[in-house]
Amino acid sequence: AQQLLETARPRAAPDARARRLHRSARVRRLQKMAVLLACIAPLSISGAAKNRSAMQLAGYKAVRVHYGPMNRMIMSVRINGQPASLLLDTGSTQLILDAKAAESFGVTPSQRGLRYIRFTKIQGELLPVGFVQNISAGSMSFGSSLVTLQRSLHAEAAIAGLDGVLGLDILLRHKALINCQTRLVFFK
């Protein structure tokens, strides 16, 4: 038994060395792969950005967006011909404008300028619904739309210079496809 133990020890050392060598070879392979990916990924991303077909979809119009504080997607639009910034919010069911901003865009309570004829409830608060004659973003015209008017949006929205929220009513109506990586939203 003593002799068996002595013969087993010398073999243990080469086995441990073999495992260390195998482990270090595996680490080197992973490092090489990481370097290769780090070199290829920027090329493929920049190639996609240069390739116009990657930024177009047949039958859709692309609208560029930018990211604001807390990685929020913001779209520059024109409301009744006036520039505005809207938060793209897939969690909101409707187009919402700050009431003061809406007034500066010429948004009226109804198509005929009559008193508010419709109200909607958001988070328990009854809010008036106005009418936007035209809303557009880039080359995409969304046409006229009902819009909920909120007296004041969240304080952080006002700080970020947002005039409102672009919600699912427009996104679904125009079959929007959002590509976060290219910062494009496609509308039909």
mmCIF file of C-alpha atoms in Angstrom:
data_model
loop_
_atom_site.group_PDB
_atom_site.id
_atom_site.type_symbol
_atom_site.label_atom_id
_atom_site.label_comp_id
_atom_site.label_asym_id
_atom_site.label_seq_id
_atom_site.Cartn_x
_atom_site.Cartn_y
_atom_site.Cartn_z
ATOM 1 C CA ALA A 1 0.000 0.000 0.000
ATOM 2 C CA GLN A 2 2.934 2.312 0.829
ATOM 3 C CA GLN A 3 4.496 1.672 -2.569
ATOM 4 C CA LEU A 4 1.181 2.291 -4.331
ATOM 5 C CA LEU A 5 0.846 5.646 -2.567
ATOM 6 C CA GLU A 6 4.372 6.684 -3.598
ATOM 7 C CA THR A 7 3.769 5.794 -7.216
ATOM 8 C CA ALA A 8 0.441 7.622 -7.218
ATOM 9 C CA ARG A 9 2.026 10.886 -5.989
ATOM 10 C CA PRO A 10 4.365 11.450 -8.914
ATOM 11 C CA ARG A 11 1.452 10.953 -11.304
ATOM 12 C CA ALA A 12 -0.658 13.478 -9.385
ATOM 13 C CA ALA A 13 1.809 16.272 -10.079
ATOM 14 C CA PRO A 14 1.733 15.821 -13.876
ATOM 15 C CA ASP A 15 -2.083 15.536 -13.756
ATOM 16 C CA ALA A 16 -2.317 18.832 -11.842
ATOM 17 C CA ARG A 17 0.087 20.471 -14.298
ATOM 18 C CA ALA A 18 -1.930 19.134 -17.223
ATOM 19 C CA ARG A 19 -5.118 20.560 -15.751
ATOM 20 C CA ARG A 20 -3.465 23.967 -15.216
ATOM 21 C CA LEU A 21 -2.113 23.941 -18.779
ATOM 22 C CA HIS A 22 -5.502 22.935 -20.158
ATOM 23 C CA ARG A 23 -7.206 25.667 -18.101
ATOM 24 C CA SER A 24 -4.708 28.332 -19.219
ATOM 25 C CA ALA A 25 -5.097 27.220 -22.861
ATOM 26 C CA ARG A 26 -8.870 27.542 -22.504
ATOM 27 C CA VAL A 27 -8.484 31.035 -20.992
ATOM 28 C CA ARG A 28 -6.182 32.054 -23.872
ATOM 29 C CA ARG A 29 -8.726 30.791 -26.415
ATOM 30 C CA LEU A 30 -11.506 32.760 -24.696
ATOM 31 C CA GLN A 31 -9.314 35.878 -24.625
ATOM 32 C CA LYS A 32 -8.554 35.519 -28.343
ATOM 33 C CA MET A 33 -12.257 35.069 -29.073
ATOM 34 C CA ALA A 34 -13.137 38.159 -27.006
ATOM 35 C CA VAL A 35 -10.541 40.236 -28.879
ATOM 36 C CA LEU A 36 -11.855 38.943 -32.201
ATOM 37 C CA LEU A 37 -15.450 39.789 -31.259
ATOM 38 C CA ALA A 38 -14.379 43.220 -30.031
ATOM 39 C CA CYS A 39 -12.819 43.849 -33.442
ATOM 40 C CA ILE A 40 -15.684 42.428 -35.514
ATOM 41 C CA ALA A 41 -18.655 43.914 -33.614
ATOM 42 C CA PRO A 42 -17.824 47.587 -34.300
ATOM 43 C CA LEU A 43 -17.250 46.777 -37.962
ATOM 44 C CA SER A 44 -20.624 45.089 -38.311
ATOM 45 C CA ILE A 45 -22.403 47.867 -36.431
ATOM 46 C CA SER A 46 -20.765 50.645 -38.447
ATOM 47 C CA GLY A 47 -21.367 48.657 -41.626
ATOM 48 C CA ALA A 48 -25.065 48.406 -40.790
ATOM 49 C CA ALA A 49 -25.211 52.136 -40.112
ATOM 50 C CA LYS A 50 -23.645 52.860 -43.503
ATOM 51 C CA ASN A 51 -25.860 50.358 -45.280
ATOM 52 C CA ARG A 52 -29.009 52.308 -46.124
ATOM 53 C CA SER A 53 -31.078 49.162 -46.725
ATOM 54 C CA ALA A 54 -30.576 48.225 -43.061
ATOM 55 C CA MET A 55 -32.202 51.552 -42.153
ATOM 56 C CA GLN A 56 -35.191 51.188 -44.487
ATOM 57 C CA LEU A 57 -38.190 48.903 -44.618
ATOM 58 C CA ALA A 58 -40.382 48.585 -47.686
ATOM 59 C CA GLY A 59 -43.592 50.574 -47.237
ATOM 60 C CA TYR A 60 -42.420 52.249 -44.022
ATOM 61 C CA LYS A 61 -41.061 55.700 -43.266
ATOM 62 C CA ALA A 62 -38.191 55.967 -40.794
ATOM 63 C CA VAL A 63 -38.150 58.612 -38.060
ATOM 64 C CA ARG A 64 -34.989 59.193 -36.030
ATOM 65 C CA VAL A 65 -35.256 59.412 -32.238
ATOM 66 C CA HIS A 66 -32.749 60.258 -29.525
ATOM 67 C CA TYR A 67 -32.329 59.105 -25.965
ATOM 68 C CA GLY A 68 -32.924 61.468 -23.069
ATOM 69 C CA PRO A 69 -32.354 61.107 -19.331
ATOM 70 C CA MET A 70 -32.802 57.590 -17.954
ATOM 71 C CA ASN A 71 -32.568 56.159 -21.494
ATOM 72 C CA ARG A 72 -35.991 57.448 -22.530
ATOM 73 C CA MET A 73 -36.726 57.559 -26.246
ATOM 74 C CA ILE A 74 -37.636 61.073 -27.441
ATOM 75 C CA MET A 75 -39.039 61.991 -30.862
ATOM 76 C CA SER A 76 -38.975 65.441 -32.428
ATOM 77 C CA VAL A 77 -42.348 66.169 -34.009
ATOM 78 C CA ARG A 78 -44.339 69.057 -35.419
ATOM 79 C CA ILE A 79 -47.762 69.733 -33.949
ATOM 80 C CA ASN A 80 -49.872 72.056 -36.100
ATOM 81 C CA GLY A 81 -46.587 73.169 -37.681
ATOM 82 C CA GLN A 82 -44.835 73.948 -34.374
ATOM 83 C CA PRO A 83 -41.773 71.960 -33.189
ATOM 84 C CA ALA A 84 -42.287 69.747 -30.139
ATOM 85 C CA SER A 85 -40.570 66.907 -28.269
ATOM 86 C CA LEU A 86 -42.563 63.845 -27.295
ATOM 87 C CA LEU A 87 -41.603 60.904 -25.127
ATOM 88 C CA LEU A 88 -42.187 57.642 -27.006
ATOM 89 C CA ASP A 89 -44.113 55.562 -24.463
ATOM 90 C CA THR A 90 -45.434 52.108 -25.342
ATOM 91 C CA GLY A 91 -47.043 51.988 -21.894
ATOM 92 C CA SER A 92 -49.285 54.959 -22.637
ATOM 93 C CA THR A 93 -52.490 54.235 -24.525
ATOM 94 C CA GLN A 94 -52.838 57.695 -26.030
ATOM 95 C CA LEU A 95 -51.245 60.902 -27.233
ATOM 96 C CA ILE A 96 -50.942 63.251 -24.253
ATOM 97 C CA LEU A 97 -49.843 66.900 -24.337
ATOM 98 C CA ASP A 98 -49.034 69.314 -21.580
ATOM 99 C CA ALA A 99 -51.980 71.763 -21.561
ATOM 100 C CA LYS A 100 -49.727 74.853 -21.701
ATOM 101 C CA ALA A 101 -47.684 73.435 -24.563
ATOM 102 C CA ALA A 102 -50.879 72.411 -26.374
ATOM 103 C CA GLU A 103 -52.141 75.988 -26.147
ATOM 104 C CA SER A 104 -48.948 77.256 -27.789
ATOM 105 C CA PHE A 105 -49.427 74.677 -30.595
ATOM 106 C CA GLY A 106 -52.941 75.919 -31.268
ATOM 107 C CA VAL A 107 -54.582 72.723 -30.041
ATOM 108 C CA THR A 108 -58.300 73.319 -29.577
ATOM 109 C CA PRO A 109 -60.858 71.459 -27.478
ATOM 110 C CA SER A 110 -62.655 70.153 -30.568
ATOM 111 C CA GLN A 111 -62.527 70.316 -34.357
ATOM 112 C CA ARG A 112 -64.809 73.352 -34.360
ATOM 113 C CA GLY A 113 -63.149 75.106 -31.415
ATOM 114 C CA LEU A 114 -66.144 74.533 -29.154
ATOM 115 C CA ARG A 115 -65.822 73.867 -25.437
ATOM 116 C CA TYR A 116 -64.437 70.492 -24.402
ATOM 117 C CA ILE A 117 -66.910 67.907 -25.560
ATOM 118 C CA ARG A 118 -65.008 64.858 -24.438
ATOM 119 C CA PHE A 119 -63.042 63.806 -21.363
ATOM 120 C CA THR A 120 -60.930 60.773 -20.568
ATOM 121 C CA LYS A 121 -59.796 59.289 -17.279
ATOM 122 C CA ILE A 122 -56.088 58.618 -16.642
ATOM 123 C CA GLN A 123 -55.052 57.264 -13.251
ATOM 124 C CA GLY A 124 -58.351 58.373 -11.739
ATOM 125 C CA GLU A 125 -58.083 61.947 -13.049
ATOM 126 C CA LEU A 126 -60.678 63.246 -15.534
ATOM 127 C CA LEU A 127 -58.826 65.087 -18.327
ATOM 128 C CA PRO A 128 -60.121 67.078 -21.319
ATOM 129 C CA VAL A 129 -59.545 65.814 -24.838
ATOM 130 C CA GLY A 130 -58.417 68.264 -27.495
ATOM 131 C CA PHE A 131 -57.932 68.051 -31.244
ATOM 132 C CA VAL A 132 -54.629 68.299 -33.140
ATOM 133 C CA GLN A 133 -55.106 69.263 -36.782
ATOM 134 C CA ASN A 134 -51.771 67.826 -37.886
ATOM 135 C CA ILE A 135 -48.944 65.952 -36.226
ATOM 136 C CA SER A 136 -45.846 64.858 -38.132
ATOM 137 C CA ALA A 137 -42.356 63.542 -37.514
ATOM 138 C CA GLY A 138 -39.707 63.703 -40.208
ATOM 139 C CA SER A 139 -41.383 62.731 -43.497
ATOM 140 C CA MET A 140 -44.203 60.890 -41.698
ATOM 141 C CA SER A 141 -47.542 62.657 -41.334
ATOM 142 C CA PHE A 142 -49.883 61.186 -38.732
ATOM 143 C CA GLY A 143 -52.764 63.483 -39.777
ATOM 144 C CA SER A 144 -55.257 64.831 -37.266
ATOM 145 C CA SER A 145 -55.729 63.231 -33.891
ATOM 146 C CA LEU A 146 -57.496 63.492 -30.582
ATOM 147 C CA VAL A 147 -55.125 64.372 -27.759
ATOM 148 C CA THR A 148 -55.511 64.231 -23.999
ATOM 149 C CA LEU A 149 -54.561 67.486 -22.290
ATOM 150 C CA GLN A 150 -52.885 67.212 -18.939
ATOM 151 C CA ARG A 151 -52.363 70.328 -16.809
ATOM 152 C CA SER A 152 -48.763 69.466 -16.044
ATOM 153 C CA LEU A 153 -46.744 66.466 -16.998
ATOM 154 C CA HIS A 154 -44.312 64.978 -14.515
ATOM 155 C CA ALA A 155 -41.720 67.436 -13.194
ATOM 156 C CA GLU A 156 -38.893 65.454 -14.780
ATOM 157 C CA ALA A 157 -40.636 65.672 -18.177
ATOM 158 C CA ALA A 158 -40.750 69.448 -17.891
ATOM 159 C CA ILE A 159 -37.079 69.544 -16.921
ATOM 160 C CA ALA A 160 -36.192 67.363 -19.927
ATOM 161 C CA GLY A 161 -38.077 69.794 -22.198
ATOM 162 C CA LEU A 162 -40.810 67.345 -23.171
ATOM 163 C CA ASP A 163 -44.128 68.607 -24.453
ATOM 164 C CA GLY A 164 -46.003 65.345 -24.152
ATOM 165 C CA VAL A 165 -46.200 61.616 -24.735
ATOM 166 C CA LEU A 166 -46.608 59.712 -27.992
ATOM 167 C CA GLY A 167 -48.637 56.651 -27.035
ATOM 168 C CA LEU A 168 -50.016 53.455 -28.483
ATOM 169 C CA ASP A 169 -52.908 55.106 -30.317
ATOM 170 C CA ILE A 170 -50.527 56.494 -32.956
ATOM 171 C CA LEU A 171 -47.958 53.691 -32.690
ATOM 172 C CA LEU A 172 -50.551 50.982 -33.387
ATOM 173 C CA ARG A 173 -52.501 52.962 -35.990
ATOM 174 C CA HIS A 174 -49.318 53.390 -38.042
ATOM 175 C CA LYS A 175 -47.901 49.888 -37.309
ATOM 176 C CA ALA A 176 -44.761 51.252 -35.673
ATOM 177 C CA LEU A 177 -41.605 49.162 -35.520
ATOM 178 C CA ILE A 178 -39.039 50.388 -32.997
ATOM 179 C CA ASN A 179 -35.336 49.693 -33.509
ATOM 180 C CA CYS A 180 -33.528 50.821 -30.372
ATOM 181 C CA GLN A 181 -30.065 50.063 -31.733
ATOM 182 C CA THR A 182 -30.356 52.234 -34.860
ATOM 183 C CA ARG A 183 -32.527 54.792 -33.023
ATOM 184 C CA LEU A 184 -35.175 54.614 -35.706
ATOM 185 C CA VAL A 185 -38.925 54.129 -35.516
ATOM 186 C CA PHE A 186 -40.601 52.921 -38.681
ATOM 187 C CA PHE A 187 -44.200 53.940 -39.451
ATOM 188 C CA LYS A 188 -46.564 52.724 -42.173
#
